[in-house]
Each structure stands twice: as C-alpha cells, then as structure tokens.
CSV table of C-alpha atoms in Angstrom, one decimal:
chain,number,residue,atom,x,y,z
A,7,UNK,CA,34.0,1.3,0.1
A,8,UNK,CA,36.4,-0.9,1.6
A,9,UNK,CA,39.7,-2.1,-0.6
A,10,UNK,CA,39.6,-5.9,-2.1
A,11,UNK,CA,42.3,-7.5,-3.0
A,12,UNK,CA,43.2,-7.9,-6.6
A,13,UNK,CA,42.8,-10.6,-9.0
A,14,UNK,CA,43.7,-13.2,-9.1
A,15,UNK,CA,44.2,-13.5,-5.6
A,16,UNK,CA,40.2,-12.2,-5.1
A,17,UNK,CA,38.0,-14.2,-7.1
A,18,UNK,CA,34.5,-13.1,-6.4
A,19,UNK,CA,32.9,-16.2,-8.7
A,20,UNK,CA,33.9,-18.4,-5.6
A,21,UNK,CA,31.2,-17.7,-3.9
A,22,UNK,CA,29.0,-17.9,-6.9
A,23,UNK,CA,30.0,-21.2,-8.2
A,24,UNK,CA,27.4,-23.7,-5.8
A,25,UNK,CA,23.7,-23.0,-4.5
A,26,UNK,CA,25.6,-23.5,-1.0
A,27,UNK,CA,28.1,-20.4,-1.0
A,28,UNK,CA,25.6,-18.2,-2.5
A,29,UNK,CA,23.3,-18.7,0.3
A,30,UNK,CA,25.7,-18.0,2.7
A,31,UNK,CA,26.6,-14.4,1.2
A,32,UNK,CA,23.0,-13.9,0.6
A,33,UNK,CA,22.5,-10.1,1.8
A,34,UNK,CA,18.9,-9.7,1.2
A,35,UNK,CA,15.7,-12.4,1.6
A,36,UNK,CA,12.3,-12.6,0.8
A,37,UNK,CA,9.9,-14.4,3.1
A,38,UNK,CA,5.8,-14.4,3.0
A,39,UNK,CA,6.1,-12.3,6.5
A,40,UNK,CA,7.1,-9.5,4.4
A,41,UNK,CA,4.1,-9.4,2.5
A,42,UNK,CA,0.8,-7.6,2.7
A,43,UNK,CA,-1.9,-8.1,0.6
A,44,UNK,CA,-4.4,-5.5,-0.9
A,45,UNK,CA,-7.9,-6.0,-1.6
A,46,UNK,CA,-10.8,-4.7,-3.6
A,47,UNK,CA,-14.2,-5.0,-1.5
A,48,UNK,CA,-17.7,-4.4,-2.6
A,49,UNK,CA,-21.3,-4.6,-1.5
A,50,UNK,CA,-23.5,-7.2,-1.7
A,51,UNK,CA,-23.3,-10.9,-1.5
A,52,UNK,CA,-21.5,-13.5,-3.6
A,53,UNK,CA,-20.2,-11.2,-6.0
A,54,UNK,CA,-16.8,-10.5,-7.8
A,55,UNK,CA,-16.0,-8.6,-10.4
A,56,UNK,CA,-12.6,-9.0,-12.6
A,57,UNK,CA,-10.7,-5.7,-12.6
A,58,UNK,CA,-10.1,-5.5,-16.5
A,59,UNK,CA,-6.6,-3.8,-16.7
A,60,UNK,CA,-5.1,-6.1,-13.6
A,61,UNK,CA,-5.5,-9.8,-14.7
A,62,UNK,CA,-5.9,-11.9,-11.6
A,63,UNK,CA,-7.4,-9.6,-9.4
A,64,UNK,CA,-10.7,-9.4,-8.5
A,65,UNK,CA,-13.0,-6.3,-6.6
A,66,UNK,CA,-14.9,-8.9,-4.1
A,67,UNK,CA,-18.0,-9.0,-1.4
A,68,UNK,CA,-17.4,-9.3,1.9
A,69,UNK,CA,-18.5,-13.4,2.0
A,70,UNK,CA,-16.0,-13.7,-0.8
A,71,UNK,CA,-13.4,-11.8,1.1
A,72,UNK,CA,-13.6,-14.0,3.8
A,73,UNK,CA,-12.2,-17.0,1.6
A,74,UNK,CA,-9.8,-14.7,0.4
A,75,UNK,CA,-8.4,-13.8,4.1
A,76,UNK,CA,-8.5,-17.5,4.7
A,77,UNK,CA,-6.1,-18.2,1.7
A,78,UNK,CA,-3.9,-15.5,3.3
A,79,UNK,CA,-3.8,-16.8,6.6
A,80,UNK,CA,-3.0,-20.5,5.3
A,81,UNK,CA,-0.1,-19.2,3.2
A,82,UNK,CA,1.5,-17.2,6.1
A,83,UNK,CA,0.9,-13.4,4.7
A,84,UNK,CA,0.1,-11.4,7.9
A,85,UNK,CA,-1.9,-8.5,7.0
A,86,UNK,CA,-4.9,-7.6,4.1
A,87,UNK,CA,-5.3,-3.6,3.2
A,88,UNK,CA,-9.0,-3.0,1.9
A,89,UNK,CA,-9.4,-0.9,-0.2
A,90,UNK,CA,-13.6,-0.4,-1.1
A,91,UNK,CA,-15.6,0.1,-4.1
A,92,UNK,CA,-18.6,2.5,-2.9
A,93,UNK,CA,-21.7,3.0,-4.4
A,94,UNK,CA,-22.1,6.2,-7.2
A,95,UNK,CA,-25.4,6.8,-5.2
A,96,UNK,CA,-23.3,6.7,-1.9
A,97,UNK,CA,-20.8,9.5,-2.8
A,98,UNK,CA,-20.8,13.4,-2.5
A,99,UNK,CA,-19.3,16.5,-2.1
A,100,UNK,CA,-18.7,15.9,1.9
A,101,UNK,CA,-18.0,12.3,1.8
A,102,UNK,CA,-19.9,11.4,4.6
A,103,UNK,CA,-20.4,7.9,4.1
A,104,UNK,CA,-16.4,7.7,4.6
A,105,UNK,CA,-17.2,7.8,8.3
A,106,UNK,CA,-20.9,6.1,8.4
A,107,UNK,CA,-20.4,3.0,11.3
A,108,UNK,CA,-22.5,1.1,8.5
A,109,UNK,CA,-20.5,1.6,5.9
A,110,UNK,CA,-18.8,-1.0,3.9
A,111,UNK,CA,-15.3,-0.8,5.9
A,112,UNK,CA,-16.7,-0.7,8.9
A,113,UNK,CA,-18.9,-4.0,7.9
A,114,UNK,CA,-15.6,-5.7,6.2
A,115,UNK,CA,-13.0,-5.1,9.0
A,116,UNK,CA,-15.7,-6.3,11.8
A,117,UNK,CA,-16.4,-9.6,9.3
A,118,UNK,CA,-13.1,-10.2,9.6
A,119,UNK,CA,-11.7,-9.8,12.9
A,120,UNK,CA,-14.5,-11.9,14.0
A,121,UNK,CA,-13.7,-14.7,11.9
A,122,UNK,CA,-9.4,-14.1,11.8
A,123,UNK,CA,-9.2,-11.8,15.0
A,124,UNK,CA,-5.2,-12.9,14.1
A,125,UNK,CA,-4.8,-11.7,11.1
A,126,UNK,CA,-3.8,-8.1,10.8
A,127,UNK,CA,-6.1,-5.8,9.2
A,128,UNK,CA,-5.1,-2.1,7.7
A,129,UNK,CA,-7.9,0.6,6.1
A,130,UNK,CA,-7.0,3.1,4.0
A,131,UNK,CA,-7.7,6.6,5.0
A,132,UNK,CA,-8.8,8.6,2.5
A,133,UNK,CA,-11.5,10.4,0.5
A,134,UNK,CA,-11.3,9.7,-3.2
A,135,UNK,CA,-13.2,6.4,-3.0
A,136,UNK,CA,-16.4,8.6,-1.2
A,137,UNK,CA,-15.9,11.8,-3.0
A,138,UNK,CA,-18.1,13.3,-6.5
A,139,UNK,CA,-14.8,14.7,-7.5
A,140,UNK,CA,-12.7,12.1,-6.9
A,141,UNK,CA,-10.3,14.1,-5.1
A,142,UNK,CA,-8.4,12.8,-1.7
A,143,UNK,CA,-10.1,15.9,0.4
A,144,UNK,CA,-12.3,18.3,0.6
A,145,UNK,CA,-13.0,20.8,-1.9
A,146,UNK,CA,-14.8,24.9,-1.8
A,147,UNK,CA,-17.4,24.6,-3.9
A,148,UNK,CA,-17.0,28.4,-4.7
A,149,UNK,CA,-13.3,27.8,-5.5
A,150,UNK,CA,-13.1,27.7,-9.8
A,151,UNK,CA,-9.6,25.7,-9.4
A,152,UNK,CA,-10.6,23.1,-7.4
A,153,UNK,CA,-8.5,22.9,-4.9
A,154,UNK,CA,-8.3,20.7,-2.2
A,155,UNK,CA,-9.0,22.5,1.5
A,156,UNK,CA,-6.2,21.4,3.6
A,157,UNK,CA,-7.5,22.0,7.5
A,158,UNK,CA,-11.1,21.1,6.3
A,159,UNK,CA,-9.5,17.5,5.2
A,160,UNK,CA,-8.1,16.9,8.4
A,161,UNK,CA,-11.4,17.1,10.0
A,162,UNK,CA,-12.8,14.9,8.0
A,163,UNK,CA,-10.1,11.7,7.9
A,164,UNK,CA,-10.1,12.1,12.0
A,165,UNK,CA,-13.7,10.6,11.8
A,166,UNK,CA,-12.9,8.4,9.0
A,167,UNK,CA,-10.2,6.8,11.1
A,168,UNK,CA,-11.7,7.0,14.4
A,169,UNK,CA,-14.8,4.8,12.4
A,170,UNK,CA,-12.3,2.4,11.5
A,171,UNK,CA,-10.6,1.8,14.6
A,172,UNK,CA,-14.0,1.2,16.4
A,173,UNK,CA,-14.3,-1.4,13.9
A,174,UNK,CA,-11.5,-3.1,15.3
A,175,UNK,CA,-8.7,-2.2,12.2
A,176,UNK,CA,-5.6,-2.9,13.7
A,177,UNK,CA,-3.9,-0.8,11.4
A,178,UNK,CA,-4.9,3.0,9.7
A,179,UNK,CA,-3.2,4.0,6.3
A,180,UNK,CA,-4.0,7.8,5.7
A,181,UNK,CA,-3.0,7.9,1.9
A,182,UNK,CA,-4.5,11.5,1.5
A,183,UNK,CA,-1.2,13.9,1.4
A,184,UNK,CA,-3.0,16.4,3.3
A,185,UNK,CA,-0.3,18.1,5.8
A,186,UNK,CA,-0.6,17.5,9.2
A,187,UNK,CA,-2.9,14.5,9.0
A,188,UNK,CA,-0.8,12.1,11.1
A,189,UNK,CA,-1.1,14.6,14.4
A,190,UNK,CA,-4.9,15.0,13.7
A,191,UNK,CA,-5.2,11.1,13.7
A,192,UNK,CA,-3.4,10.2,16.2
A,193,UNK,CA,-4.9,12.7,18.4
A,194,UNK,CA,-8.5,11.7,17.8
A,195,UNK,CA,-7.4,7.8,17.9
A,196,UNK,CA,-5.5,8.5,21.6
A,197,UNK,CA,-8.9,10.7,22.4
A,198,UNK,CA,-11.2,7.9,21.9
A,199,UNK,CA,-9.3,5.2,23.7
A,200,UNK,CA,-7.5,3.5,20.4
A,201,UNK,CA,-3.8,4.0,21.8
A,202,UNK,CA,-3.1,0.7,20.2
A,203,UNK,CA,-4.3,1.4,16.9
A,204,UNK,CA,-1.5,1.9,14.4
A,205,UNK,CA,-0.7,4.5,11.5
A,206,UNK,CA,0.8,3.1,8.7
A,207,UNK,CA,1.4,6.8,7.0
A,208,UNK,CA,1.8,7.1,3.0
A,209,UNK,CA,4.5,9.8,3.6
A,210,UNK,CA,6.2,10.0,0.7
A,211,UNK,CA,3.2,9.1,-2.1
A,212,UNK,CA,3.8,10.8,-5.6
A,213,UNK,CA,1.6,12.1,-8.0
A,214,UNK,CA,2.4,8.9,-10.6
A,215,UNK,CA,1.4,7.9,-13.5
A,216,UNK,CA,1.3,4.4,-12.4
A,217,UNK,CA,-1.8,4.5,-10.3
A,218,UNK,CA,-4.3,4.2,-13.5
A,219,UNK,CA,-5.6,0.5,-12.9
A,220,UNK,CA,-6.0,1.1,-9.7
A,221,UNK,CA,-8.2,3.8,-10.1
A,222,UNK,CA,-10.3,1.8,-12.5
A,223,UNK,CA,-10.7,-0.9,-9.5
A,224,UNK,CA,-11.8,1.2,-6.8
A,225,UNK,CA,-14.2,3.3,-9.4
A,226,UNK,CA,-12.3,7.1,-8.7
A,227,UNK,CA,-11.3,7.3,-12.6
A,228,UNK,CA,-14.4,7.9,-13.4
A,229,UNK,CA,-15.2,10.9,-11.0
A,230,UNK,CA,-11.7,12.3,-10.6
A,231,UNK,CA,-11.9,12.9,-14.7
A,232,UNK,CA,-9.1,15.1,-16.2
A,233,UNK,CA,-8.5,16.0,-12.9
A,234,UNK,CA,-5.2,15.1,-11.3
A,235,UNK,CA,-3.3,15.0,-7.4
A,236,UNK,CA,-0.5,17.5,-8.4
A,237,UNK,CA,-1.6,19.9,-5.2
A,238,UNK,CA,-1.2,17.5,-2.7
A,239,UNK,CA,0.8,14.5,-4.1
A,240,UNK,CA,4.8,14.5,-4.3
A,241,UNK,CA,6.5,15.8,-7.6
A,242,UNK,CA,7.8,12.7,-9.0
A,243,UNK,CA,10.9,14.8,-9.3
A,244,UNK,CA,12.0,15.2,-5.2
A,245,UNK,CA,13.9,13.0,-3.1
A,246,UNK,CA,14.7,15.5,0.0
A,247,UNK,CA,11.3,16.7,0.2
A,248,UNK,CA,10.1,12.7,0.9
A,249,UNK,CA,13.0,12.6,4.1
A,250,UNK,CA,10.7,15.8,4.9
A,251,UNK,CA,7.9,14.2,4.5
A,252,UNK,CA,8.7,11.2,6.5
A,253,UNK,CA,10.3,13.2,9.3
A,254,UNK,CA,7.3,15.0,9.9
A,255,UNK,CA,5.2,12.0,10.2
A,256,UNK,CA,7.7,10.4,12.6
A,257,UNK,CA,6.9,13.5,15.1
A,258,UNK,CA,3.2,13.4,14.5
A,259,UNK,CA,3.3,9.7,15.7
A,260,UNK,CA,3.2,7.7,13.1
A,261,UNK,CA,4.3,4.0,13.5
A,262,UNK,CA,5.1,2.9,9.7
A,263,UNK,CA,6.3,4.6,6.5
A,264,UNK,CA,5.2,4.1,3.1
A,265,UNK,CA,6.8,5.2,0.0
A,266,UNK,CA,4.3,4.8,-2.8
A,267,UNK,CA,5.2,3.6,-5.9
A,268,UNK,CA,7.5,1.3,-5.4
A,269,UNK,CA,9.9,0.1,-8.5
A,270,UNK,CA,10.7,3.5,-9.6
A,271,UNK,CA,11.1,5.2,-6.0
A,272,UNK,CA,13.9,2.4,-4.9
A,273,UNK,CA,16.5,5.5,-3.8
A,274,UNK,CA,13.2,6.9,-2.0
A,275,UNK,CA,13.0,3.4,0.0
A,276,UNK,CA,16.6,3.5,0.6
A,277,UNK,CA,17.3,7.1,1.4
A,278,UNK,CA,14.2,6.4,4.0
A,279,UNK,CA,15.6,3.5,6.0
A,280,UNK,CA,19.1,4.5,6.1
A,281,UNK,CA,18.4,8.0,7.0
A,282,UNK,CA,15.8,7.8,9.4
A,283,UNK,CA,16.0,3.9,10.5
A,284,UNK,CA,12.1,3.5,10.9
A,285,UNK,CA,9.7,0.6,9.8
A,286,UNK,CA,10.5,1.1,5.6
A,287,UNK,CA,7.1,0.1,3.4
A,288,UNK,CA,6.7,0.1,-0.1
A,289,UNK,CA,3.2,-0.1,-2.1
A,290,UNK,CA,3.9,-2.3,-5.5
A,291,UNK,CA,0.9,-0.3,-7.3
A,292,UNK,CA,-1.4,-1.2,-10.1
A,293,UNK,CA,0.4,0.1,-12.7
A,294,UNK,CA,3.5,-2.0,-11.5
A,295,UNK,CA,1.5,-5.6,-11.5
A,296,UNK,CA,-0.2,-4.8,-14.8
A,297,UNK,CA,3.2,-4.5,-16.4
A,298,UNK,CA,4.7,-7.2,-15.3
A,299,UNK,CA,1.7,-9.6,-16.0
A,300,UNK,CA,1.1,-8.4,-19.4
A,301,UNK,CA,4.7,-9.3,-20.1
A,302,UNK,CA,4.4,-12.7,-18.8
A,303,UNK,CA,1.0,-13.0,-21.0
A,304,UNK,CA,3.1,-12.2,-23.4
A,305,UNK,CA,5.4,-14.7,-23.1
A,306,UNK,CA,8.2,-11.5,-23.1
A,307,UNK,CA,9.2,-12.5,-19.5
A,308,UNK,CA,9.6,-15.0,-17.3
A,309,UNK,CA,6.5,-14.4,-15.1
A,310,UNK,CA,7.2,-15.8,-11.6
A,311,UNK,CA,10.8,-15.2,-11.8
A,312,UNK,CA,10.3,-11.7,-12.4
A,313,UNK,CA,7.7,-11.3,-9.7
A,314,UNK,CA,9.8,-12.7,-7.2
A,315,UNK,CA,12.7,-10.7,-8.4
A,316,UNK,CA,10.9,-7.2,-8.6
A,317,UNK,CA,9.8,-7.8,-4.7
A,318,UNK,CA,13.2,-8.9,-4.0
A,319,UNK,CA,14.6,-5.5,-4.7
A,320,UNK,CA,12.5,-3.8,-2.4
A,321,UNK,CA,13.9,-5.8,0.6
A,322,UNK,CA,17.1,-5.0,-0.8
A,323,UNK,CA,16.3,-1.5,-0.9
A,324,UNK,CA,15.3,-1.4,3.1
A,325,UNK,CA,11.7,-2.3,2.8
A,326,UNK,CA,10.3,-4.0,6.2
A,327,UNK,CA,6.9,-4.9,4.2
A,328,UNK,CA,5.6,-4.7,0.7
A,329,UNK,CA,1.9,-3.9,-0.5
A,330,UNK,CA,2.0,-6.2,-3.4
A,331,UNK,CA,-0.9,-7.9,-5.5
A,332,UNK,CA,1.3,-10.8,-6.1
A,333,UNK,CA,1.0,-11.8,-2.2
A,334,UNK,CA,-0.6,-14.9,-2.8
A,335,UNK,CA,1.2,-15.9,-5.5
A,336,UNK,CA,4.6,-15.1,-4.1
A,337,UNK,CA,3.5,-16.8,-1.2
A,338,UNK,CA,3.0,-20.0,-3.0
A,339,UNK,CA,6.4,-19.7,-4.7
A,340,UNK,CA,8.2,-19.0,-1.9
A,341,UNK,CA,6.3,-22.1,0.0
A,342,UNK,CA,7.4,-24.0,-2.9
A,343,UNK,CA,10.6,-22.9,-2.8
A,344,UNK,CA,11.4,-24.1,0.9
C-alpha cells in the first residue's frame, strides 16, 4: 500500500462530502450489462408455478418465457440461463432425456432464438434435473456408496451439450464438477461444427448449503434425498484448490469462469480475476435471494438498497457478470437511477 499523507493535511471526507466527488472516485459500477438472468422452465402451455421458498420467482412454460425474455431484452440484461423442471416420468438412472433433440431445452432455447435471435442464451449442463438420484452424473448401480462415475459422466454431458448447441444456445454452462469435462465438451462442440459455441464453466462450485431453494425449483430435492455433492463439489473450506480448478478449465478451453455461490466466496472471485485475469462470473444462488427477500418482507432491511448493494460487491470483487434472480429488478433500479 502506498503512504498518504497525514491528517490534517489528508482529509479523505473531501471526496465524500458531494454526490459529484464521490462519483468521480467511484472504483467499482454496476450496470444492467453485468447482469444475467436465471430462469425456471417447464412443460406445457400457459403455466407458472410460484417457487415457495424464493418470493418473486416463478418456474414458467415456454409461452410464458417468452414474455419473460421480452422484459429482459427491454430492460437491457443481455443473457437468460434456463434452468428446466423435467417430468418425474421423464427421469432415470441414464438420464437420457438430458440429450433427447425434443426435450424441453432443446424446445426453449429454439423458441427463443427465433423470437430474440439477439439475446444471449446459456444452458446448463448437467444431470441432476434428469437423473432418479438426483446426482450431477452418472452412478454404478452395483456400487452400495453411490458414487458418481467420473469418465462415464463425461460421456454423457458431451451429448447433452452437443444437443444444446444444435439448438442454437449460444452459451454452455457445465455445472456438473466432473474432472475433465471442459476438454470433453469442447472437443465434441469443435467436432460437430459449433466452434462458436461458448463454455461458461462452473469451475470453482462448492458443496453449499445455500443451494436448498433452488433445488426445490428445479424438483432435484426430492430425488437427491439425504444424499449430498460432497464427491464432486468443492470443500467449502479451499481457496487454492478453486485457482486449480479454474486453471485447468482455462487449458481445456473454456471461455468463462464461474465461482458458485457468490456472497460468501467474494476472496474466491477475487483471488480468480487477479490471479488468472480471465472473464470472472459469480452465481447469486437461491439461498442468497431468499435471504435477502425475507429480510426485506420483514421489514429488517432495506430491500432494494441491499439488493443493489450485495451485487455491487461482486463487481467490486472482479466479477465481469453476475447470475442473479434480482436481474429484473436491479435493472429497473438501475434504469431508475440514471
């Protein structure tokens, strides 16, 4: 740290005292181009369902989506994540309907790159939502512990995200933790023509205990049971191992980094960007928004102060882009604000 001079000669309430001066020192900023916004997608037509432990957000069908992605576009967030709600009667051991052409991703992200070809779209790669288990992979039936087959994985998300990028998805988000995913991806993207197709990689995603409404949402609680992601998902206690982590990714060809959650991982998000200087992304989960908006139902906190404060600190962290359930809103605010 650099020496200041001493008071009283160094006053450092100068440049707080008018809205003018404190702009002009302003370090960090908060625009709707940092924003992307996650949402809940299900089958069928003019239906949504209220997700019970995440007031204000709803799981969706695709007709409804579409208004959805139309409020996005008109507020200036670039980019939706789906996330999809699949059928009990759809899911099994294999989780083949993860890569089924028909399937509900596949349906959603060509329903809307036909009706907002400019707005970005990004799938999540992963098993849990198609699995009997609930697990992110792939699992020996013979095995008595459970646990989740590695290679076998990889195998599977390949087709998952090949399915998705003939979809037209712009961008693909394995959130699975298996090793080595990124270079199985990227190979089977490059193989079948989709050289443009991005991965966004979840690279350093922990095993958190903030990820319980989310679950509820997408309908994995249920399945995964007493289960947990301990095998495959990072010990919330490791910061080298997620610089490990990312490195890896960055030589399997990945194009964008996620650290997953976000509040409580801000040295992750840090350590990331200054350390390895790549596009930095942080995932504002489930458990994060219901906190916050159960305070501000409350009445215990300012509400849209502290919204726009909480994703404040991940730009000032290093985040490029923030998943966040608040995108709207904070759009509106920050449209508001300008």
């Amino acid at each position: 740290m650099r020496p200041t001079g001493a008071f009283p000669l160094t006053r450092m309430r100068r440049m707080r005292r008018d809205d003018f001066s404190r702009r002009l020192m302003r370090e960090s900023t908060l625009s709707v181009d940092d924003l992307i916004y996650p949402v809940f997608v299900l089958d069928g037509m003019s239906r949504s369902e209220p997700v019970a432990s995440m007031p204000g957000v709803e799981r969706v069908s695709i007709d409804r989506l579409l208004s959805v992605a139309e409020q996005a576009l008109e507020l200036g967030v670039p980019a939706v994540a789906l996330f999809p709600v699949i059928d009990v009667k759809l899911k099994s051991a294999l989780a083949e309907e993860a890569w089924n052409p028909e399937g509900l991703v596949p349906r959603t992200v060509r329903a809307l790159k036909e009706r907002f070809p400019e707005l970005g779209v990004i799938t999540d790669v992963a098993l849990d939502p198609y699995t009997s288990h609930g697990q992110d992979g792939l699992i020996d039936p013979n095995d008595p512990r459970g646990y989740v087959m590695n290679d076998e994985t990889l195998e599977a998300l390949a087709r998952q995200a090949r399915c998705h990028a003939q979809a037209g998805a712009d961008v693909v988000a394995p959130s699975d933790m298996m090793d080595g995913r990124v270079g199985r991806i990227r190979a089977e993207l490059d193989a079948a023509g989709h050289i443009h197709t991005r991965i966004l990689a979840y690279s350093a995603k922990y095993a958190s205990s903030f990820y319980g409404p989310f679950r509820d949402a997408v309908g994995s609680a249920a399945n995964l049971g007493k289960g947990n992601k301990y095998t495959y998902q990072m010990d919330p206690a490791n910061s080298d191992e997620a610089i490990r982590e990312v490195a890896l990714d960055i030589a399997e060809g990945a194009d964008m980094f996620m650290v997953k959650p976000g509040m409580p991982y801000l040295d992750i998000v840090r350590r990331v960007k200054t350390e390895l200087q790549v596009p930095t992304y942080v995932y504002q989960v489930s458990g994060e928004y219901a906190m916050l908006k159960a305070a501000a139902a409350n009445g215990w906190l300012d509400g849209e102060a502290c919204m726009l404060e909480s994703l404040l600190a991940f730009k000032r962290a290093g985040a490029d882009g923030i998943l966040t359930y608040f995108a709207l809103d904070a759009a509106r605010s920050l449209k508001r604000r300008t």
